[in-house]
PDB file of C-alpha atoms in Angstrom:
ATOM      1  CA  MET A   1     238.606 118.946  60.268  1.00  0.00           C
ATOM      2  CA  GLY A   2     238.177 122.638  59.499  1.00  0.00           C
ATOM      3  CA  ILE A   3     239.504 125.743  61.183  1.00  0.00           C
ATOM      4  CA  LYS A   4     238.525 125.891  64.825  1.00  0.00           C
ATOM      5  CA  ASN A   5     237.522 128.929  66.843  1.00  0.00           C
ATOM      6  CA  PRO A   6     240.746 130.673  67.998  1.00  0.00           C
ATOM      7  CA  MET A   7     238.988 131.540  71.278  1.00  0.00           C
ATOM      8  CA  ASN A   8     239.181 127.829  72.041  1.00  0.00           C
ATOM      9  CA  ALA A   9     242.829 127.541  71.039  1.00  0.00           C
ATOM     10  CA  GLY A  10     244.846 124.877  72.801  1.00  0.00           C
ATOM     11  CA  LYS A  11     247.497 125.725  75.344  1.00  0.00           C
ATOM     12  CA  GLY A  12     250.171 123.304  74.174  1.00  0.00           C
ATOM     13  CA  PRO A  13     253.101 124.476  72.041  1.00  0.00           C
ATOM     14  CA  ILE A  14     253.329 124.594  68.279  1.00  0.00           C
ATOM     15  CA  LEU A  15     255.557 121.676  67.320  1.00  0.00           C
ATOM     16  CA  MET A  16     257.487 122.559  64.157  1.00  0.00           C
ATOM     17  CA  ALA A  17     259.497 119.851  62.408  1.00  0.00           C
ATOM     18  CA  CYS A  18     261.318 119.499  59.101  1.00  0.00           C
ATOM     19  CA  ARG A  19     264.240 117.941  57.251  1.00  0.00           C
ATOM     20  CA  ASP A  20     264.306 119.549  53.807  1.00  0.00           C
ATOM     21  CA  PRO A  21     265.522 123.109  53.168  1.00  0.00           C
ATOM     22  CA  GLY A  22     262.312 124.137  51.395  1.00  0.00           C
ATOM     23  CA  SER A  23     260.263 122.988  54.369  1.00  0.00           C
ATOM     24  CA  ALA A  24     262.633 124.724  56.768  1.00  0.00           C
ATOM     25  CA  ASN A  25     262.263 127.980  54.855  1.00  0.00           C
ATOM     26  CA  MET A  26     258.499 127.780  55.340  1.00  0.00           C
ATOM     27  CA  LEU A  27     258.827 127.162  59.081  1.00  0.00           C
ATOM     28  CA  VAL A  28     261.404 129.934  59.395  1.00  0.00           C
ATOM     29  CA  GLY A  29     258.871 132.096  57.580  1.00  0.00           C
ATOM     30  CA  LEU A  30     256.220 131.149  60.112  1.00  0.00           C
ATOM     31  CA  HIS A  31     258.579 131.987  62.988  1.00  0.00           C
ATOM     32  CA  TRP A  32     259.291 135.348  61.350  1.00  0.00           C
ATOM     33  CA  LEU A  33     255.571 136.009  60.843  1.00  0.00           C
ATOM     34  CA  LEU A  34     254.724 135.256  64.471  1.00  0.00           C
ATOM     35  CA  HIS A  35     257.616 137.182  66.024  1.00  0.00           C
ATOM     36  CA  LYS A  36     259.064 139.776  63.629  1.00  0.00           C
ATOM     37  CA  SER A  37     256.686 140.628  60.799  1.00  0.00           C
ATOM     38  CA  GLN A  38     254.663 143.841  60.697  1.00  0.00           C
ATOM     39  CA  ASN A  39     251.936 142.115  58.661  1.00  0.00           C
ATOM     40  CA  GLY A  40     249.283 141.750  61.345  1.00  0.00           C
ATOM     41  CA  THR A  41     246.563 140.683  58.906  1.00  0.00           C
ATOM     42  CA  LEU A  42     248.549 137.728  57.590  1.00  0.00           C
ATOM     43  CA  ARG A  43     249.606 136.803  61.121  1.00  0.00           C
ATOM     44  CA  GLU A  44     245.976 136.623  62.240  1.00  0.00           C
ATOM     45  CA  LYS A  45     245.092 134.373  59.310  1.00  0.00           C
ATOM     46  CA  PHE A  46     247.799 131.899  60.241  1.00  0.00           C
ATOM     47  CA  LEU A  47     246.949 132.049  63.937  1.00  0.00           C
ATOM     48  CA  GLN A  48     243.393 131.141  63.015  1.00  0.00           C
ATOM     49  CA  ILE A  49     244.519 128.227  60.876  1.00  0.00           C
ATOM     50  CA  LEU A  50     246.858 126.970  63.588  1.00  0.00           C
ATOM     51  CA  ASN A  51     244.165 127.547  66.232  1.00  0.00           C
ATOM     52  CA  VAL A  52     246.646 129.170  68.619  1.00  0.00           C
ATOM     53  CA  ASP A  53     247.099 132.609  70.114  1.00  0.00           C
ATOM     54  CA  GLN A  54     250.015 134.923  69.404  1.00  0.00           C
ATOM     55  CA  ASN A  55     251.824 133.950  72.591  1.00  0.00           C
ATOM     56  CA  ALA A  56     251.877 130.242  71.799  1.00  0.00           C
ATOM     57  CA  ARG A  57     255.178 128.579  72.608  1.00  0.00           C
ATOM     58  CA  LEU A  58     257.246 127.032  69.839  1.00  0.00           C
ATOM     59  CA  ARG A  59     259.077 123.708  69.893  1.00  0.00           C
ATOM     60  CA  ILE A  60     261.355 123.510  66.861  1.00  0.00           C
ATOM     61  CA  ASN A  61     262.731 120.162  65.714  1.00  0.00           C
ATOM     62  CA  ALA A  62     265.102 120.077  62.748  1.00  0.00           C
ATOM     63  CA  TRP A  63     267.532 117.607  61.236  1.00  0.00           C
ATOM     64  CA  GLY A  64     269.529 117.226  58.056  1.00  0.00           C
ATOM     65  CA  PRO A  65     269.774 120.298  55.780  1.00  0.00           C
ATOM     66  CA  ALA A  66     267.037 122.096  57.734  1.00  0.00           C
ATOM     67  CA  VAL A  67     269.476 122.806  60.567  1.00  0.00           C
ATOM     68  CA  ASN A  68     271.578 125.086  58.344  1.00  0.00           C
ATOM     69  CA  VAL A  69     268.487 126.992  57.232  1.00  0.00           C
ATOM     70  CA  TRP A  70     267.620 127.810  60.828  1.00  0.00           C
ATOM     71  CA  GLU A  71     271.216 128.812  61.560  1.00  0.00           C
ATOM     72  CA  HIS A  72     271.348 131.147  58.539  1.00  0.00           C
ATOM     73  CA  TYR A  73     268.095 132.710  59.763  1.00  0.00           C
ATOM     74  CA  GLY A  74     269.756 133.493  63.064  1.00  0.00           C
ATOM     75  CA  GLY A  75     267.934 131.045  65.255  1.00  0.00           C
ATOM     76  CA  ALA A  76     268.626 127.538  66.413  1.00  0.00           C
ATOM     77  CA  PRO A  77     266.225 124.597  66.703  1.00  0.00           C
ATOM     78  CA  HIS A  78     265.408 123.428  70.203  1.00  0.00           C
ATOM     79  CA  ASP A  79     266.077 119.874  69.059  1.00  0.00           C
ATOM     80  CA  VAL A  80     268.635 118.915  66.413  1.00  0.00           C
ATOM     81  CA  GLY A  81     267.931 115.376  65.313  1.00  0.00           C
ATOM     82  CA  GLU A  82     270.310 112.670  64.181  1.00  0.00           C
ATOM     83  CA  ALA A  83     270.115 111.049  60.757  1.00  0.00           C
ATOM     84  CA  GLU A  84     266.868 109.250  60.069  1.00  0.00           C
ATOM     85  CA  ALA A  85     266.551 105.624  61.149  1.00  0.00           C
ATOM     86  CA  ASP A  86     264.182 102.928  59.868  1.00  0.00           C
ATOM     87  CA  GLN A  87     260.416 103.368  59.897  1.00  0.00           C
ATOM     88  CA  ASP A  88     259.736 101.442  63.105  1.00  0.00           C
ATOM     89  CA  GLN A  89     262.352 103.391  65.055  1.00  0.00           C
ATOM     90  CA  GLU A  90     261.177 106.709  63.660  1.00  0.00           C
ATOM     91  CA  PHE A  91     257.541 105.999  64.466  1.00  0.00           C
ATOM     92  CA  ALA A  92     258.387 104.971  68.040  1.00  0.00           C
ATOM     93  CA  TRP A  93     260.447 108.154  68.444  1.00  0.00           C
ATOM     94  CA  ALA A  94     257.683 110.298  66.951  1.00  0.00           C
ATOM     95  CA  CYS A  95     255.041 108.822  69.254  1.00  0.00           C
ATOM     96  CA  LYS A  96     257.217 109.577  72.272  1.00  0.00           C
ATOM     97  CA  LEU A  97     257.961 113.144  71.141  1.00  0.00           C
ATOM     98  CA  VAL A  98     254.309 113.968  70.535  1.00  0.00           C
ATOM     99  CA  ALA A  99     253.293 112.452  73.871  1.00  0.00           C
ATOM    100  CA  VAL A 100     255.949 114.359  75.826  1.00  0.00           C
ATOM    101  CA  CYS A 101     255.592 117.640  73.952  1.00  0.00           C
ATOM    102  CA  ALA A 102     251.760 117.521  73.963  1.00  0.00           C
ATOM    103  CA  PRO A 103     251.474 120.100  71.177  1.00  0.00           C
ATOM    104  CA  THR A 104     248.319 121.892  70.145  1.00  0.00           C
ATOM    105  CA  VAL A 105     249.334 121.479  66.522  1.00  0.00           C
ATOM    106  CA  LEU A 106     252.115 119.888  64.490  1.00  0.00           C
ATOM    107  CA  VAL A 107     253.373 122.111  61.667  1.00  0.00           C
ATOM    108  CA  THR A 108     255.660 120.700  58.983  1.00  0.00           C
ATOM    109  CA  GLY A 109     256.649 121.378  55.436  1.00  0.00           C
ATOM    110  CA  LEU A 110     256.098 118.824  52.708  1.00  0.00           C
ATOM    111  CA  ASP A 111     259.388 116.925  52.794  1.00  0.00           C
ATOM    112  CA  ASP A 112     260.342 114.832  49.784  1.00  0.00           C
ATOM    113  CA  VAL A 113     259.315 111.253  49.078  1.00  0.00           C
ATOM    114  CA  ASP A 114     262.276 109.705  50.899  1.00  0.00           C
ATOM    115  CA  ALA A 115     261.641 111.508  54.201  1.00  0.00           C
ATOM    116  CA  ILE A 116     260.697 109.121  57.023  1.00  0.00           C
ATOM    117  CA  ARG A 117     260.676 111.175  60.223  1.00  0.00           C
ATOM    118  CA  THR A 118     258.231 113.815  59.009  1.00  0.00           C
ATOM    119  CA  ARG A 119     255.754 111.127  57.962  1.00  0.00           C
ATOM    120  CA  ALA A 120     256.240 109.329  61.262  1.00  0.00           C
ATOM    121  CA  LEU A 121     255.325 112.573  63.028  1.00  0.00           C
ATOM    122  CA  TRP A 122     252.202 112.968  60.879  1.00  0.00           C
ATOM    123  CA  MET A 123     251.062 109.491  61.875  1.00  0.00           C
ATOM    124  CA  ALA A 124     251.957 109.884  65.553  1.00  0.00           C
ATOM    125  CA  ALA A 125     250.181 113.231  65.793  1.00  0.00           C
ATOM    126  CA  THR A 126     247.075 111.904  64.070  1.00  0.00           C
ATOM    127  CA  GLN A 127     247.033 108.843  66.322  1.00  0.00           C
ATOM    128  CA  GLN A 128     247.215 111.071  69.416  1.00  0.00           C
ATOM    129  CA  GLY A 129     244.575 113.539  68.250  1.00  0.00           C
ATOM    130  CA  VAL A 130     246.961 116.384  67.414  1.00  0.00           C
ATOM    131  CA  ARG A 131     246.104 118.512  64.400  1.00  0.00           C
ATOM    132  CA  VAL A 132     248.542 118.437  61.481  1.00  0.00           C
ATOM    133  CA  VAL A 133     249.161 121.527  59.349  1.00  0.00           C
ATOM    134  CA  ILE A 134     251.437 121.324  56.301  1.00  0.00           C
ATOM    135  CA  LEU A 135     252.942 124.398  54.634  1.00  0.00           C
ATOM    136  CA  ALA A 136     253.799 123.614  51.000  1.00  0.00           C
ATOM    137  CA  ASP A 137     256.937 125.436  49.878  1.00  0.00           C
ATOM    138  CA  ASN A 138     256.363 125.080  46.128  1.00  0.00           C
ATOM    139  CA  ASP A 139     253.754 124.129  43.554  1.00  0.00           C
ATOM    140  CA  THR A 140     255.023 120.777  42.268  1.00  0.00           C
ATOM    141  CA  TYR A 141     254.735 117.148  43.361  1.00  0.00           C
ATOM    142  CA  LEU A 142     252.493 118.051  46.275  1.00  0.00           C
ATOM    143  CA  LEU A 143     250.008 115.194  46.085  1.00  0.00           C
ATOM    144  CA  GLU A 144     252.829 112.780  45.297  1.00  0.00           C
ATOM    145  CA  ARG A 145     254.325 113.631  48.698  1.00  0.00           C
ATOM    146  CA  CYS A 146     251.097 113.356  50.705  1.00  0.00           C
ATOM    147  CA  PHE A 147     251.484 109.783  51.912  1.00  0.00           C
ATOM    148  CA  ASP A 148     252.238 108.120  55.234  1.00  0.00           C
ATOM    149  CA  LEU A 149     254.748 105.456  56.212  1.00  0.00           C
ATOM    150  CA  ASP A 150     252.438 102.770  54.837  1.00  0.00           C
ATOM    151  CA  ARG A 151     252.342 104.577  51.459  1.00  0.00           C
ATOM    152  CA  ARG A 152     248.679 105.451  51.953  1.00  0.00           C
ATOM    153  CA  ARG A 153     247.456 108.909  51.029  1.00  0.00           C
ATOM    154  CA  PHE A 154     247.768 111.241  53.988  1.00  0.00           C
ATOM    155  CA  GLU A 155     245.221 114.004  54.408  1.00  0.00           C
ATOM    156  CA  PRO A 156     246.386 116.598  56.947  1.00  0.00           C
ATOM    157  CA  ASP A 157     243.900 118.725  58.819  1.00  0.00           C
ATOM    158  CA  ILE A 158     245.116 121.658  56.740  1.00  0.00           C
ATOM    159  CA  ILE A 159     247.551 122.081  53.880  1.00  0.00           C
ATOM    160  CA  VAL A 160     248.468 125.631  52.906  1.00  0.00           C
ATOM    161  CA  VAL A 161     249.300 126.284  49.241  1.00  0.00           C
ATOM    162  CA  SER A 162     250.215 129.534  47.537  1.00  0.00           C
ATOM    163  CA  ASN A 163     247.745 129.823  44.650  1.00  0.00           C
ATOM    164  CA  GLU A 164     244.349 128.740  43.359  1.00  0.00           C
ATOM    165  CA  ARG A 165     245.808 126.675  40.525  1.00  0.00           C
ATOM    166  CA  VAL A 166     247.459 124.363  43.040  1.00  0.00           C
ATOM    167  CA  ARG A 167     244.266 124.213  45.085  1.00  0.00           C
ATOM    168  CA  GLU A 168     242.344 123.155  41.982  1.00  0.00           C
ATOM    169  CA  GLY A 169     244.877 120.370  41.443  1.00  0.00           C
ATOM    170  CA  PHE A 170     243.960 118.952  44.846  1.00  0.00           C
ATOM    171  CA  GLU A 171     240.288 119.225  43.958  1.00  0.00           C
ATOM    172  CA  LEU A 172     240.792 117.146  40.810  1.00  0.00           C
ATOM    173  CA  GLU A 173     242.234 114.373  42.996  1.00  0.00           C
ATOM    174  CA  ASN A 174     239.189 114.388  45.320  1.00  0.00           C
ATOM    175  CA  PHE A 175     241.212 115.790  48.213  1.00  0.00           C
ATOM    176  CA  PRO A 176     238.983 117.237  50.994  1.00  0.00           C
ATOM    177  CA  MET A 177     238.847 120.856  49.850  1.00  0.00           C
ATOM    178  CA  LYS A 178     237.976 122.204  53.302  1.00  0.00           C
ATOM    179  CA  ASN A 179     241.507 121.144  54.242  1.00  0.00           C
ATOM    180  CA  VAL A 180     243.226 123.136  51.465  1.00  0.00           C
ATOM    181  CA  HIS A 181     243.857 126.847  52.061  1.00  0.00           C
ATOM    182  CA  VAL A 182     245.464 129.444  49.810  1.00  0.00           C
ATOM    183  CA  LEU A 183     247.748 131.915  51.588  1.00  0.00           C
ATOM    184  CA  PRO A 184     250.990 133.693  50.635  1.00  0.00           C
ATOM    185  CA  ASN A 185     254.194 131.668  50.667  1.00  0.00           C
ATOM    186  CA  LEU A 186     255.796 132.582  54.000  1.00  0.00           C
ATOM    187  CA  ALA A 187     259.344 131.998  52.786  1.00  0.00           C
ATOM    188  CA  HIS A 188     258.733 134.514  50.000  1.00  0.00           C
ATOM    189  CA  GLU A 189     257.060 137.009  52.327  1.00  0.00           C
ATOM    190  CA  ARG A 190     260.071 136.962  54.645  1.00  0.00           C
ATOM    191  CA  ILE A 191     262.501 137.440  51.764  1.00  0.00           C
ATOM    192  CA  LYS A 192     260.530 140.402  50.403  1.00  0.00           C
ATOM    193  CA  ALA A 193     260.638 142.069  53.822  1.00  0.00           C
ATOM    194  CA  ASP A 194     264.328 141.351  54.423  1.00  0.00           C
ATOM    195  CA  GLY A 195     266.392 144.508  54.760  1.00  0.00           C
ATOM    196  CA  GLU A 196     269.448 143.015  56.429  1.00  0.00           C
ATOM    197  CA  GLY A 197     272.930 142.907  54.906  1.00  0.00           C
ATOM    198  CA  PHE A 198     274.874 139.969  53.492  1.00  0.00           C
ATOM    199  CA  ASN A 199     278.344 138.455  53.581  1.00  0.00           C
ATOM    200  CA  ASP A 200     280.177 139.025  50.299  1.00  0.00           C
ATOM    201  CA  LEU A 201     281.704 135.700  49.237  1.00  0.00           C
ATOM    202  CA  ARG A 202     283.613 136.814  46.132  1.00  0.00           C
ATOM    203  CA  SER A 203     286.999 137.039  47.832  1.00  0.00           C
ATOM    204  CA  GLU A 204     286.464 133.700  49.579  1.00  0.00           C
ATOM    205  CA  TRP A 205     285.624 132.154  46.220  1.00  0.00           C
ATOM    206  CA  GLY A 206     288.732 133.743  44.706  1.00  0.00           C
ATOM    207  CA  ALA A 207     286.918 135.904  42.177  1.00  0.00           C
ATOM    208  CA  THR A 208     288.294 139.279  41.125  1.00  0.00           C
ATOM    209  CA  THR A 209     286.213 142.377  40.490  1.00  0.00           C
ATOM    210  CA  ASP A 210     286.679 142.195  36.718  1.00  0.00           C
ATOM    211  CA  GLN A 211     285.341 138.632  36.464  1.00  0.00           C
ATOM    212  CA  THR A 212     281.686 137.861  35.810  1.00  0.00           C
ATOM    213  CA  LEU A 213     280.607 135.562  38.616  1.00  0.00           C
ATOM    214  CA  VAL A 214     278.023 133.014  37.483  1.00  0.00           C
ATOM    215  CA  LEU A 215     276.245 131.063  40.226  1.00  0.00           C
ATOM    216  CA  PHE A 216     274.831 127.757  38.979  1.00  0.00           C
ATOM    217  CA  VAL A 217     272.118 126.475  41.320  1.00  0.00           C
ATOM    218  CA  SER A 218     272.211 122.695  41.123  1.00  0.00           C
ATOM    219  CA  LEU A 219     269.344 120.391  42.070  1.00  0.00           C
ATOM    220  CA  VAL A 220     268.801 117.043  43.712  1.00  0.00           C
ATOM    221  CA  GLY A 221     267.676 115.036  40.684  1.00  0.00           C
ATOM    222  CA  ALA A 222     269.690 111.864  40.168  1.00  0.00           C
ATOM    223  CA  GLU A 223     269.390 111.123  43.887  1.00  0.00           C
ATOM    224  CA  MET A 224     265.594 111.242  43.727  1.00  0.00           C
ATOM    225  CA  ILE A 225     265.438 108.808  40.819  1.00  0.00           C
ATOM    226  CA  GLU A 226     266.991 106.282  43.200  1.00  0.00           C
ATOM    227  CA  LYS A 227     264.177 107.081  45.663  1.00  0.00           C
ATOM    228  CA  GLY A 228     261.429 106.447  43.118  1.00  0.00           C
ATOM    229  CA  ARG A 229     260.694 109.952  41.833  1.00  0.00           C
ATOM    230  CA  LYS A 230     261.858 110.932  38.351  1.00  0.00           C
ATOM    231  CA  PRO A 231     262.250 114.707  38.103  1.00  0.00           C
ATOM    232  CA  PRO A 232     261.619 116.514  34.796  1.00  0.00           C
ATOM    233  CA  PHE A 233     265.212 117.734  34.573  1.00  0.00           C
ATOM    234  CA  ASP A 234     268.787 116.485  34.447  1.00  0.00           C
ATOM    235  CA  GLU A 235     270.972 118.708  36.603  1.00  0.00           C
ATOM    236  CA  THR A 236     274.149 117.059  35.329  1.00  0.00           C
ATOM    237  CA  GLN A 237     273.269 117.771  31.708  1.00  0.00           C
ATOM    238  CA  MET A 238     272.330 121.344  32.617  1.00  0.00           C
ATOM    239  CA  LEU A 239     275.798 121.818  34.091  1.00  0.00           C
ATOM    240  CA  TYR A 240     277.498 120.271  31.046  1.00  0.00           C
ATOM    241  CA  ASP A 241     275.540 122.610  28.772  1.00  0.00           C
ATOM    242  CA  LEU A 242     276.388 125.640  30.905  1.00  0.00           C
ATOM    243  CA  LEU A 243     280.092 124.783  30.896  1.00  0.00           C
ATOM    244  CA  ALA A 244     280.038 124.432  27.113  1.00  0.00           C
ATOM    245  CA  SER A 245     278.227 127.751  26.791  1.00  0.00           C
ATOM    246  CA  LEU A 246     280.644 129.565  29.091  1.00  0.00           C
ATOM    247  CA  GLU A 247     283.528 128.295  26.970  1.00  0.00           C
ATOM    248  CA  LYS A 248     281.915 130.434  24.258  1.00  0.00           C
ATOM    249  CA  LYS A 249     281.355 133.234  26.811  1.00  0.00           C
ATOM    250  CA  ARG A 250     277.590 132.809  26.814  1.00  0.00           C
ATOM    251  CA  LEU A 251     275.071 131.549  29.368  1.00  0.00           C
ATOM    252  CA  SER A 252     273.489 129.310  26.748  1.00  0.00           C
ATOM    253  CA  LEU A 253     274.021 128.484  23.106  1.00  0.00           C
ATOM    254  CA  PRO A 254     273.598 129.702  20.512  1.00  0.00           C
ATOM    255  CA  ALA A 255     272.484 133.173  21.613  1.00  0.00           C
ATOM    256  CA  GLY A 256     272.302 133.426  25.411  1.00  0.00           C
ATOM    257  CA  PRO A 257     273.568 136.528  27.219  1.00  0.00           C
ATOM    258  CA  HIS A 258     277.247 137.303  26.652  1.00  0.00           C
ATOM    259  CA  VAL A 259     279.559 136.810  29.640  1.00  0.00           C
ATOM    260  CA  SER A 260     283.039 138.314  29.727  1.00  0.00           C
ATOM    261  CA  LYS A 261     285.705 136.655  31.887  1.00  0.00           C
ATOM    262  CA  PRO A 262     283.357 134.073  33.465  1.00  0.00           C
ATOM    263  CA  PHE A 263     283.956 132.616  36.917  1.00  0.00           C
ATOM    264  CA  LEU A 264     281.587 129.720  37.634  1.00  0.00           C
ATOM    265  CA  VAL A 265     280.460 128.754  41.124  1.00  0.00           C
ATOM    266  CA  VAL A 266     278.442 125.535  41.306  1.00  0.00           C
ATOM    267  CA  ARG A 267     276.202 125.595  44.383  1.00  0.00           C
ATOM    268  CA  PRO A 268     275.048 122.057  45.245  1.00  0.00           C
ATOM    269  CA  HIS A 269     271.590 121.403  46.598  1.00  0.00           C
ATOM    270  CA  PRO A 270     271.827 120.699  50.360  1.00  0.00           C
ATOM    271  CA  ARG A 271     270.687 117.096  49.806  1.00  0.00           C
ATOM    272  CA  GLU A 272     272.793 116.535  46.709  1.00  0.00           C
ATOM    273  CA  ASN A 273     275.572 113.957  46.603  1.00  0.00           C
ATOM    274  CA  ILE A 274     278.518 116.196  45.800  1.00  0.00           C
ATOM    275  CA  SER A 275     280.586 113.253  44.571  1.00  0.00           C
ATOM    276  CA  LYS A 276     278.890 113.879  41.219  1.00  0.00           C
ATOM    277  CA  PHE A 277     281.158 116.931  40.886  1.00  0.00           C
ATOM    278  CA  GLU A 278     284.437 115.095  41.588  1.00  0.00           C
ATOM    279  CA  TRP A 279     285.256 114.892  37.883  1.00  0.00           C
ATOM    280  CA  MET A 280     285.539 118.681  37.763  1.00  0.00           C
ATOM    281  CA  LYS A 281     288.669 118.672  39.947  1.00  0.00           C
ATOM    282  CA  SER A 282     290.765 117.129  37.182  1.00  0.00           C
ATOM    283  CA  ALA A 283     288.937 118.688  34.229  1.00  0.00           C
ATOM    284  CA  GLU A 284     290.472 121.585  32.346  1.00  0.00           C
ATOM    285  CA  PHE A 285     288.462 124.717  31.659  1.00  0.00           C
ATOM    286  CA  THR A 286     289.403 128.048  30.124  1.00  0.00           C
ATOM    287  CA  PHE A 287     287.861 129.878  33.084  1.00  0.00           C
ATOM    288  CA  PRO A 288     287.745 129.295  36.869  1.00  0.00           C
ATOM    289  CA  VAL A 289     285.233 126.712  38.125  1.00  0.00           C
ATOM    290  CA  ILE A 290     284.609 125.860  41.786  1.00  0.00           C
ATOM    291  CA  VAL A 291     282.010 123.946  43.785  1.00  0.00           C
ATOM    292  CA  SER A 292     280.945 125.786  46.934  1.00  0.00           C
ATOM    293  CA  SER A 293     278.175 125.707  49.526  1.00  0.00           C
ATOM    294  CA  GLN A 294     279.627 128.637  51.467  1.00  0.00           C
ATOM    295  CA  GLY A 295     277.308 131.143  53.058  1.00  0.00           C
ATOM    296  CA  SER A 296     273.557 131.415  52.938  1.00  0.00           C
ATOM    297  CA  PRO A 297     271.621 131.476  49.661  1.00  0.00           C
ATOM    298  CA  LYS A 298     271.271 135.239  50.150  1.00  0.00           C
ATOM    299  CA  ASP A 299     275.046 135.619  50.489  1.00  0.00           C
ATOM    300  CA  ALA A 300     275.643 133.573  47.338  1.00  0.00           C
ATOM    301  CA  ILE A 301     272.984 135.429  45.353  1.00  0.00           C
ATOM    302  CA  TYR A 302     274.192 138.913  46.209  1.00  0.00           C
ATOM    303  CA  SER A 303     277.828 137.913  45.643  1.00  0.00           C
ATOM    304  CA  SER A 304     277.086 136.853  42.054  1.00  0.00           C
ATOM    305  CA  ASP A 305     276.592 138.717  38.797  1.00  0.00           C
ATOM    306  CA  TRP A 306     274.306 136.038  37.351  1.00  0.00           C
ATOM    307  CA  VAL A 307     272.211 133.338  39.010  1.00  0.00           C
ATOM    308  CA  VAL A 308     271.590 130.475  36.595  1.00  0.00           C
ATOM    309  CA  GLY A 309     269.353 127.450  36.987  1.00  0.00           C
ATOM    310  CA  ARG A 310     265.945 125.926  36.777  1.00  0.00           C
ATOM    311  CA  LYS A 311     263.114 127.231  38.960  1.00  0.00           C
ATOM    312  CA  SER A 312     263.860 126.229  42.542  1.00  0.00           C
ATOM    313  CA  GLY A 313     263.891 127.663  46.028  1.00  0.00           C
ATOM    314  CA  VAL A 314     267.205 129.478  45.548  1.00  0.00           C
ATOM    315  CA  VAL A 315     266.343 130.707  42.051  1.00  0.00           C
ATOM    316  CA  ASP A 316     262.969 131.937  43.304  1.00  0.00           C
ATOM    317  CA  GLU A 317     264.792 133.757  46.094  1.00  0.00           C
ATOM    318  CA  ALA A 318     267.145 135.341  43.562  1.00  0.00           C
ATOM    319  CA  ILE A 319     264.163 136.599  41.565  1.00  0.00           C
ATOM    320  CA  LEU A 320     262.546 138.026  44.691  1.00  0.00           C
ATOM    321  CA  ARG A 321     265.819 139.737  45.571  1.00  0.00           C
ATOM    322  CA  GLU A 322     265.864 141.241  42.062  1.00  0.00           C
ATOM    323  CA  ALA A 323     269.126 139.570  41.130  1.00  0.00           C
ATOM    324  CA  GLN A 324     270.083 139.010  37.504  1.00  0.00           C
ATOM    325  CA  VAL A 325     268.622 135.548  36.814  1.00  0.00           C
ATOM    326  CA  TYR A 326     268.924 133.366  33.726  1.00  0.00           C
ATOM    327  CA  LEU A 327     266.385 130.548  33.747  1.00  0.00           C
ATOM    328  CA  LEU A 328     267.321 127.285  32.090  1.00  0.00           C
ATOM    329  CA  ALA A 329     264.605 125.400  30.224  1.00  0.00           C
ATOM    330  CA  ASP A 330     263.238 122.132  31.603  1.00  0.00           C
TER     331      ASP A 330
END
């Protein structure tokens, strides 16, 4: 299915649903574009893709880490879901939601390989003749996540990616190219336009003004191996290496940037099992080390002197916010 004529746009709501923080950031970006952005040209492009008019109602469904993303944005989902159940229960729930909501279009992000509810919604919407639009929040593992509950490749009516290189990757896999559209990443567009203040977390973290606050952005890696996807990084080893480097007052060895009086804040990924950091409570370091998920990513970024980590949603946000970022190698 291609883009339909917006003059024939449906009258049902836009049903937005997500679990993962990256997906939620894309849907928050869409909400911002439709209701707050001054970029009328980009708004019209997305309205055309969604096949709705500017006054279309929204029905926002979020669960898991996505709920916090919406709360940090300043809005609340209409429906906050419980933890995911098994596939049969999720599919039955999704069929009922789509039938009752009667949306014109279902818009989701591209939740990770272990997400059940999002895929149940894709299948329920398709079964009931509702268009499915996916907004990809990054450039990696996209095709690997395009599958339904039966592990068959899922081809949405439209998937929006952020650059031509990614689009070409879909083409190489014989994906229907009329379904793949290149448009700016809405999470990034919202961040670039953000002029609001932030909550300084330094005092809450216990850092003094003369300490160099290093924010380590951790990732959900070991957890995904258990779900069948091996990431090209080891977040635990990255943390070990950073701790060893900070003992030498550097961000990496042998010659990374010098750091005087380091204070390390480890920020877990929202889906990370924080028990992996328990060992740090009894470990001895020559500088302060804490694990904290306080505040929004923006709060944490602006409260830090350095943001350290591999490319990720939070690190990308730090770059867009022109923070001092030190990228760790894969």
